Amino acid sequence: MRPDTRRPWLETLAVLAALPLVALWPLPRALNQGLLAAPGQEAADHLFGLHAALEAADPVIVDTLLAGWPVGTRFVLVDPLHLVPFGLGSLIGPIAGYNLVLWFGVLVAGLAGALLSRELGGRMWVGAALAVTSPPLLSSVSEGQTENFAVGWVALQLFLLLRYLRSGRPGWGAAAAVALAACFYGGPYNGVFAALIDGAVGLWWVRRRPGVLGVGALAAALVAPLAYGVLYLRGDHLPGALARAALPEATGLLHGFRGGLRYGIDLTDAWAPAPLTGGTADIAHTGYIGIIALVLAGIAVARDRRLWPWLAGGLAFLLVALGPHLYWKGEVLRWGGQPLLAPVGVLIEALPEVGRMNRWYRAAAVASLLLIPLAARACRPSWLVAFAVADALWLSPVPWPHGVQQPRFAADLLTLEAPGPLLEVPHHQDHAVRDNPGDENLYAAALHGRPLSGSFLGIPGWLAPHPLYRQLQEVGQRGGDAGPVVAAFAEQGFAYLVWYPEYARLSPQGRRALDAALGPPVVRKPELVVWRLGTSDAPAP
């Protein structure tokens, strides 16, 4: 490699080595200390899902005894691609594994931004810097939805596809197919968005390069196992299920409309700096591209009209990100008293199955990655990059530095000496929400590694309707003879009874009844009470 060709790569590597750590700050300091996420969101669910899949050594359809003991739980891992960085990070610890998933996703996005910028004649390091700090990408940190961090693969596979179309080399075609499949294995939305892009590009090129059909066929074959799991085994209660395919109700949100709308983004969100509009949500899934990046992208197309497909693609995905209805500063726009439909809403009315998707705001990250190569091409002089990065980090609705969710119950549960599963009250099966311990006990479970009685992700479990569980709840609330019910659970292999008084009432009479049956608790705190259930026959995890 000649010095003149080596320099762009060295500049890009320098950016990719340093800037992701800045964009994800305080990740270096919190690597194995706490999840880079907001409490009460979905980080713990995704941590537990990745942990269970890794333990089961099953990347797609996971059968595990770590949830729903002793019956077990079956679930579909939505982003098996992330088992690679999670597994590597888990050599340090599960928390580090989760945080490494975020870092890996930002790194891939930065690499894709660099390569696409090079394709359009821009400087690679500029594209990397803009992609690494993309607000729609970084907004996924607080939500804890790890599949959002695979969006960089959408841009990476586009680069590989363009290389194949321009060179005709089968190696590039095979790489493009694998990368397209990786989009699906990183999350269904990424796969759908990549397929939309490739469909448009393929139609343009198919006569000149008919082999593009083979690229799509190879990718489809690679994705088939995951598609079966997502389409046919994923529960009807979860997003993406056919039972939930419908046009959602239009609901305004005057406070927190910048990133707080449930299905899409506000019309002000893509272009307006957050201080200009206010209304920033605490947990913001923003579509903010950056005012500087948008202006630079427009300048690039004005200078070279041949680049218009990139601008059109970026704007098209911003239209998708609006979701089903149009909002202006949180208010539903109406015509004749009826909510105005965005393009997605019109499509859902025509094809109701499209309503299986509901996180339309994720399309903004794809829009950002399509517009960044344009911005990188027009970004002169170099100091403009600093302003664009500052715009992304400080003027977007995304809080930066990011928050860190500390494990709350893990320290106490790690002190338990006897091996065996935990019987938890309340029974949790809903995903992480603020009024149950779903985000806290699942977080702890990935650290202590013990099987749990409850399920997660809203997967129906055996425990909630069971008469024994209802009897145990009654004892905790009103007292009585706890001996028979706790003995029955001990016979099923449970080693400890874990009660969360903040989420399930534990009266003084109930405490005395359980103490009488089990002896004094091994842990007694306002937020956590743990009793030994007896000798467990369950194998140590």
Coordinates of N, CA and C in Angstrom, one line a residue, residues 83 130 169 187 223 318 352 407 413 432 468 537:
L83 N -24.4 -12.1 19.5 CA -23.7 -13.1 20.4 C -22.2 -13.1 20.2
L130 N -18.8 11.2 11.4 CA -20.2 11.5 11.4 C -21.1 10.3 11.7
R169 N -17.4 -9.0 -9.6 CA -16.6 -10.1 -9.0 C -17.5 -10.9 -8.0
G187 N -31.4 -8.0 13.6 CA -32.7 -7.5 14.0 C -33.6 -7.4 12.8
V223 N -30.9 -16.5 5.6 CA -31.9 -15.9 6.6 C -33.0 -16.8 6.9
L318 N -36.5 9.1 6.0 CA -37.0 10.0 7.0 C -38.5 10.1 6.9
P352 N -52.6 -4.1 5.6 CA -52.6 -4.1 7.0 C -51.4 -4.9 7.6
P407 N -26.4 -2.5 38.7 CA -27.2 -3.7 39.2 C -27.7 -3.4 40.6
L413 N -27.8 -11.1 46.0 CA -28.1 -12.5 45.5 C -26.8 -13.3 45.2
A432 N -39.3 -5.2 30.8 CA -38.9 -4.2 31.9 C -39.7 -3.0 31.9
L468 N -50.6 -22.9 43.7 CA -49.6 -22.8 44.8 C -49.0 -21.4 44.8
D537 N -32.4 -30.0 45.1 CA -31.8 -31.1 44.2 C -31.5 -30.6 42.8

